[in-house]
CSV table of C-alpha atoms and ligand atoms in Angstrom, one decimal:
chain,number,residue,atom,x,y,z
A,1296,MET,CA,1.2,22.1,-0.2
A,1297,SER,CA,-0.4,18.7,-1.1
A,1298,GLY,CA,-0.1,15.6,1.1
A,1299,SER,CA,2.0,12.5,0.3
A,1300,LEU,CA,1.4,9.0,-0.8
A,1301,VAL,CA,3.2,5.9,0.6
A,1302,VAL,CA,2.8,2.7,-1.3
A,1303,VAL,CA,3.8,-0.4,0.7
A,1304,SER,CA,4.0,-3.7,-1.2
A,1305,GLY,CA,5.5,-7.1,-0.4
A,1306,PRO,CA,4.5,-10.7,-0.1
A,1307,SER,CA,1.3,-11.7,1.8
A,1308,GLY,CA,2.7,-12.7,5.1
A,1309,SER,CA,5.5,-10.1,5.2
A,1310,GLY,CA,3.7,-8.2,7.9
A,1311,LYS,CA,3.1,-5.1,5.7
A,1312,SER,CA,-0.6,-4.8,6.6
A,1313,SER,CA,0.0,-4.8,10.4
A,1314,LEU,CA,2.9,-2.3,9.9
A,1315,CYS,CA,0.7,0.0,7.8
A,1316,LYS,CA,-2.1,-0.1,10.3
A,1317,ALA,CA,0.3,0.7,13.2
A,1318,VAL,CA,1.8,3.7,11.4
A,1319,CYS,CA,-1.7,5.1,10.8
A,1320,GLU,CA,-2.5,4.7,14.5
A,1321,ALA,CA,0.8,6.5,15.4
A,1322,TYR,CA,0.4,9.5,13.1
A,1323,ASP,CA,-2.8,11.7,13.0
A,1324,PHE,CA,-1.9,12.9,9.5
A,1325,ALA,CA,-1.7,9.3,8.1
A,1326,HIS,CA,-4.5,7.0,7.0
A,1327,LEU,CA,-4.8,3.8,5.1
A,1328,SER,CA,-6.5,3.5,1.7
A,1329,ILE,CA,-9.1,0.8,2.1
A,1330,SER,CA,-9.3,-1.2,-1.1
A,1331,THR,CA,-12.3,-2.9,-2.6
A,1332,THR,CA,-11.9,-6.7,-3.3
A,1333,THR,CA,-13.8,-9.6,-4.6
A,1334,ARG,CA,-11.9,-11.9,-2.3
A,1335,ALA,CA,-14.0,-13.5,0.5
A,1336,PRO,CA,-13.4,-12.0,4.0
A,1337,ARG,CA,-10.9,-13.9,6.2
A,1338,SER,CA,-12.0,-14.6,9.7
A,1339,GLY,CA,-11.7,-11.4,11.8
A,1340,GLU,CA,-11.7,-9.1,8.7
A,1341,ARG,CA,-14.3,-6.3,8.8
A,1342,GLU,CA,-16.1,-4.5,6.0
A,1343,GLY,CA,-14.7,-0.9,5.6
A,1344,GLU,CA,-11.8,-1.6,8.0
A,1345,ASP,CA,-9.8,-4.2,6.1
A,1346,TYR,CA,-11.5,-4.0,2.7
A,1347,PHE,CA,-14.8,-3.1,1.1
A,1348,PHE,CA,-16.0,-6.6,0.0
A,1349,ALA,CA,-17.8,-6.7,-3.4
A,1350,SER,CA,-19.1,-9.2,-5.8
A,1351,LYS,CA,-17.4,-9.5,-9.2
A,1352,GLU,CA,-20.4,-7.8,-10.8
A,1353,GLN,CA,-20.2,-4.8,-8.4
A,1354,PHE,CA,-16.5,-4.6,-9.0
A,1355,LEU,CA,-16.8,-4.6,-12.8
A,1356,ALA,CA,-19.5,-1.9,-12.5
A,1357,ALA,CA,-17.2,0.3,-10.4
A,1358,ILE,CA,-14.4,-0.1,-13.0
A,1359,ASP,CA,-16.9,1.1,-15.7
A,1360,SER,CA,-17.9,4.1,-13.5
A,1361,GLY,CA,-14.3,5.1,-13.2
A,1362,ASP,CA,-14.3,4.7,-9.4
A,1363,PHE,CA,-10.8,3.2,-9.1
A,1364,LEU,CA,-7.4,5.0,-9.4
A,1365,GLU,CA,-6.0,1.6,-10.2
A,1366,TRP,CA,-7.2,-2.0,-10.0
A,1367,ALA,CA,-5.5,-5.4,-10.5
A,1368,GLN,CA,-6.1,-9.1,-10.5
A,1369,VAL,CA,-4.1,-10.8,-7.7
A,1370,HIS,CA,-4.3,-14.5,-6.9
A,1371,ASP,CA,-7.5,-14.9,-8.8
A,1372,ASN,CA,-9.3,-12.0,-7.1
A,1373,PHE,CA,-9.8,-8.4,-8.1
A,1374,TYR,CA,-8.5,-5.5,-6.0
A,1375,GLY,CA,-9.0,-1.8,-6.6
A,1376,THR,CA,-8.1,1.5,-5.0
A,1377,SER,CA,-10.8,4.1,-4.7
A,1378,LYS,CA,-10.1,7.4,-6.4
A,1379,SER,CA,-12.2,10.0,-4.5
A,1380,ARG,CA,-10.8,9.4,-1.0
A,1381,VAL,CA,-7.2,9.6,-2.2
A,1382,ILE,CA,-7.7,12.9,-4.0
A,1383,GLU,CA,-9.5,14.4,-1.0
A,1384,ALA,CA,-6.7,13.3,1.4
A,1385,LEU,CA,-4.0,14.7,-0.9
A,1386,GLU,CA,-5.7,18.1,-1.1
A,1387,ALA,CA,-6.1,18.2,2.7
A,1388,GLY,CA,-2.4,17.7,3.1
A,1389,ARG,CA,-2.7,14.2,4.6
A,1390,THR,CA,-0.5,11.1,4.0
A,1391,VAL,CA,-2.2,8.1,2.5
A,1392,LEU,CA,-0.7,4.6,2.9
A,1393,PHE,CA,-1.5,1.9,0.3
A,1394,ASP,CA,-1.1,-1.7,1.1
A,1395,ILE,CA,-1.1,-2.8,-2.6
A,1396,ASP,CA,0.8,-5.1,-4.9
A,1397,VAL,CA,3.6,-4.2,-7.5
A,1398,GLN,CA,1.0,-3.5,-10.2
A,1399,GLY,CA,-0.7,-1.0,-7.9
A,1400,GLN,CA,2.7,0.6,-7.1
A,1401,ALA,CA,3.5,1.1,-10.7
A,1402,ALA,CA,0.1,2.7,-11.4
A,1403,ILE,CA,0.2,5.1,-8.3
A,1404,SER,CA,3.8,6.1,-9.0
A,1405,ALA,CA,2.9,6.9,-12.6
A,1406,LEU,CA,-0.2,8.9,-11.6
A,1407,PHE,CA,1.5,10.8,-8.8
A,1408,PRO,CA,5.2,10.8,-9.4
A,1409,LYS,CA,5.9,13.8,-7.2
A,1410,GLU,CA,3.9,12.7,-4.2
A,1411,THR,CA,4.7,9.0,-4.1
A,1412,THR,CA,7.2,7.2,-2.0
A,1413,SER,CA,7.3,3.4,-2.3
A,1414,VAL,CA,8.5,0.8,0.2
A,1415,PHE,CA,8.9,-3.0,-0.4
A,1416,VAL,CA,8.5,-5.1,2.8
A,1417,THR,CA,9.7,-8.7,2.9
A,1418,THR,CA,10.7,-11.4,5.3
A,1419,PRO,CA,14.4,-12.3,5.9
A,1420,ASP,CA,14.0,-15.3,3.6
A,1421,ILE,CA,11.5,-17.5,1.8
A,1422,ALA,CA,11.5,-20.1,4.7
A,1423,VAL,CA,10.3,-17.5,7.2
A,1424,LEU,CA,7.6,-16.4,4.7
A,1425,ARG,CA,6.4,-20.1,4.3
A,1426,GLN,CA,6.3,-20.4,8.1
A,1427,ARG,CA,4.3,-17.2,8.6
A,1428,LEU,CA,1.8,-18.1,5.9
A,1429,ALA,CA,1.3,-21.6,7.4
A,1430,GLY,CA,1.1,-20.2,10.9
A,1431,ARG,CA,-1.7,-17.9,9.9
A,1432,GLY,CA,-3.9,-20.9,9.3
A,1433,THR,CA,-6.1,-19.1,6.9
A,1434,ASP,CA,-4.8,-20.5,3.6
A,1435,SER,CA,-4.7,-24.0,2.1
A,1436,GLU,CA,-1.3,-25.6,1.1
A,1437,GLU,CA,-2.2,-24.8,-2.6
A,1438,VAL,CA,-2.9,-21.1,-1.8
A,1439,ILE,CA,0.4,-20.9,0.2
A,1440,GLU,CA,2.3,-22.3,-2.8
A,1441,LYS,CA,0.7,-19.7,-5.1
A,1442,ARG,CA,1.5,-16.9,-2.7
A,1443,LEU,CA,5.2,-18.0,-2.5
A,1444,ILE,CA,5.5,-18.1,-6.3
A,1445,ASN,CA,3.8,-14.6,-6.4
A,1446,ALA,CA,6.3,-13.4,-3.8
A,1447,LEU,CA,9.2,-14.4,-6.0
A,1448,ILE,CA,7.7,-12.7,-9.0
A,1449,GLU,CA,7.2,-9.5,-6.9
A,1450,MET,CA,10.7,-9.6,-5.5
A,1451,ASN,CA,12.0,-9.4,-9.1
A,1452,GLN,CA,10.5,-5.9,-9.3
A,1453,LEU,CA,12.1,-4.6,-6.2
A,1454,ASP,CA,14.3,-2.2,-8.2
A,1455,ARG,CA,11.1,-0.1,-8.9
A,1456,TYR,CA,10.9,0.8,-5.2
A,1457,ASP,CA,12.5,3.6,-3.2
A,1458,TYR,CA,13.0,1.6,0.0
A,1459,LEU,CA,13.5,-2.0,1.0
A,1460,LEU,CA,12.4,-3.0,4.5
A,1461,VAL,CA,13.3,-6.5,5.7
A,1462,ASN,CA,10.8,-7.2,8.5
A,1463,ASP,CA,12.8,-9.4,10.9
A,1464,ASP,CA,11.8,-7.7,14.1
A,1465,TYR,CA,8.3,-6.1,14.1
A,1466,ASP,CA,9.1,-3.2,16.5
A,1467,ASP,CA,12.2,-2.2,14.7
A,1468,SER,CA,10.5,-2.4,11.3
A,1469,LEU,CA,7.7,-0.2,12.7
A,1470,GLU,CA,10.1,2.5,13.7
A,1471,VAL,CA,11.8,2.4,10.3
A,1472,LEU,CA,8.5,2.5,8.4
A,1473,LYS,CA,7.4,5.5,10.6
A,1474,ALA,CA,10.6,7.3,9.6
A,1475,MET,CA,10.0,6.6,5.9
A,1476,VAL,CA,6.4,7.9,6.1
A,1477,LEU,CA,7.5,11.0,8.0
A,1478,ALA,CA,10.3,11.6,5.4
A,1479,SER,CA,7.7,11.3,2.6
A,1480,ARG,CA,6.2,14.6,3.7
A,1481,TYR,CA,9.5,16.5,3.3
A,1482,LYS,CA,10.3,15.6,-0.3
A,1483,VAL,CA,11.3,18.7,-2.4
A,1484,SER,CA,9.3,17.2,-5.3
A,1485,ARG,CA,6.0,17.9,-3.4
A,1486,VAL,CA,6.8,21.6,-3.1
A,1487,SER,CA,5.9,24.2,-5.7
A,1488,LEU,CA,9.2,26.1,-5.6
A,1489,PRO,CA,8.1,29.4,-7.1
A,1490,GLU,CA,5.2,29.6,-4.5
A,1491,PHE,CA,7.5,28.5,-1.6
A,1492,ILE,CA,10.2,31.1,-2.5
A,1493,SER,CA,7.7,33.9,-3.0
A,1494,THR,CA,6.1,33.1,0.4
A,1495,TRP,CA,9.6,32.9,1.9
A,1496,LYS,CA,10.4,36.3,0.5
A,1497,GLY,CA,7.2,37.6,2.1
A,1498,GLN,CA,5.6,38.4,-1.3
A,1499,SER,CA,2.5,36.2,-1.2
B,970,5GP,P1,-4.7,-10.2,0.4
B,970,5GP,O1,-5.7,-11.1,-0.3
B,970,5GP,O2,-3.6,-11.0,1.1
B,970,5GP,O3,-5.4,-9.3,1.4
B,970,5GP,O4,-4.0,-9.3,-0.7
B,970,5GP,C1,-3.4,-9.9,-1.8
B,970,5GP,C2,-2.5,-8.8,-2.5
B,970,5GP,O5,-3.3,-7.8,-3.1
B,970,5GP,C3,-1.6,-8.1,-1.6
B,970,5GP,O6,-0.3,-8.1,-2.2
B,970,5GP,C4,-2.2,-6.8,-1.4
B,970,5GP,O7,-1.2,-5.8,-1.1
B,970,5GP,C5,-2.8,-6.6,-2.8
B,970,5GP,N1,-3.8,-5.5,-2.8
B,970,5GP,C6,-4.7,-5.2,-1.9
B,970,5GP,N2,-5.5,-4.2,-2.3
B,970,5GP,C7,-5.0,-3.8,-3.5
B,970,5GP,C8,-5.4,-2.8,-4.5
B,970,5GP,O8,-6.3,-2.0,-4.2
B,970,5GP,N3,-4.7,-2.7,-5.6
B,970,5GP,C9,-3.7,-3.6,-5.9
B,970,5GP,N4,-3.0,-3.4,-7.1
B,970,5GP,N5,-3.3,-4.6,-5.1
B,970,5GP,C10,-4.0,-4.7,-3.9
């Protein structure tokens, strides 16, 4: 049986990155897909842990070499999901979490419709999102406004997702996301039914 894929999207500042990291720490079978980006590292971000940081030239070369499962331009920067690690993880029966935007979700769900579960994480309202982005102290007022506009655009595509998680209380949200990730491994769509039934009958 192959593994499962869980795509987690939502506005920057919704808490989705911390939640994804915590789920991967809680479950041995889960790991986070580390994207490549042309965005400059924020303070505290580490190469290979948060992102693989690349120049625009390196990124464009990786597109040409077919290294990405999907890539997108978000807030003036490029972001891409590496292909090889995802395929390996699926074959090994693992669960891969993706912290990617709505364009990435559409691409991964189309490529792996049977394996993918999608979750949209957001704040209780836009005022809380503005507060969290400002509190982070990493973005200028202009960048925050851009992220809020992008959040509203993304919210309009919520109906493409399987689950909606309103991250009001972090600990509660973590329990809910863990349950969703666990459930992603039990979807009937991931199972080859003839193979399962033949094994079940003792004929394999
Ligand atoms: P940030 O700059 O805040 O780390 O990320 C900006 C947005 O890009 C977030 O919504 C994040 O989920 C998304 N993102 C990060 N990596 C990828 C990726 O590989 N593909 C796509 N499509 N979006 C990504």
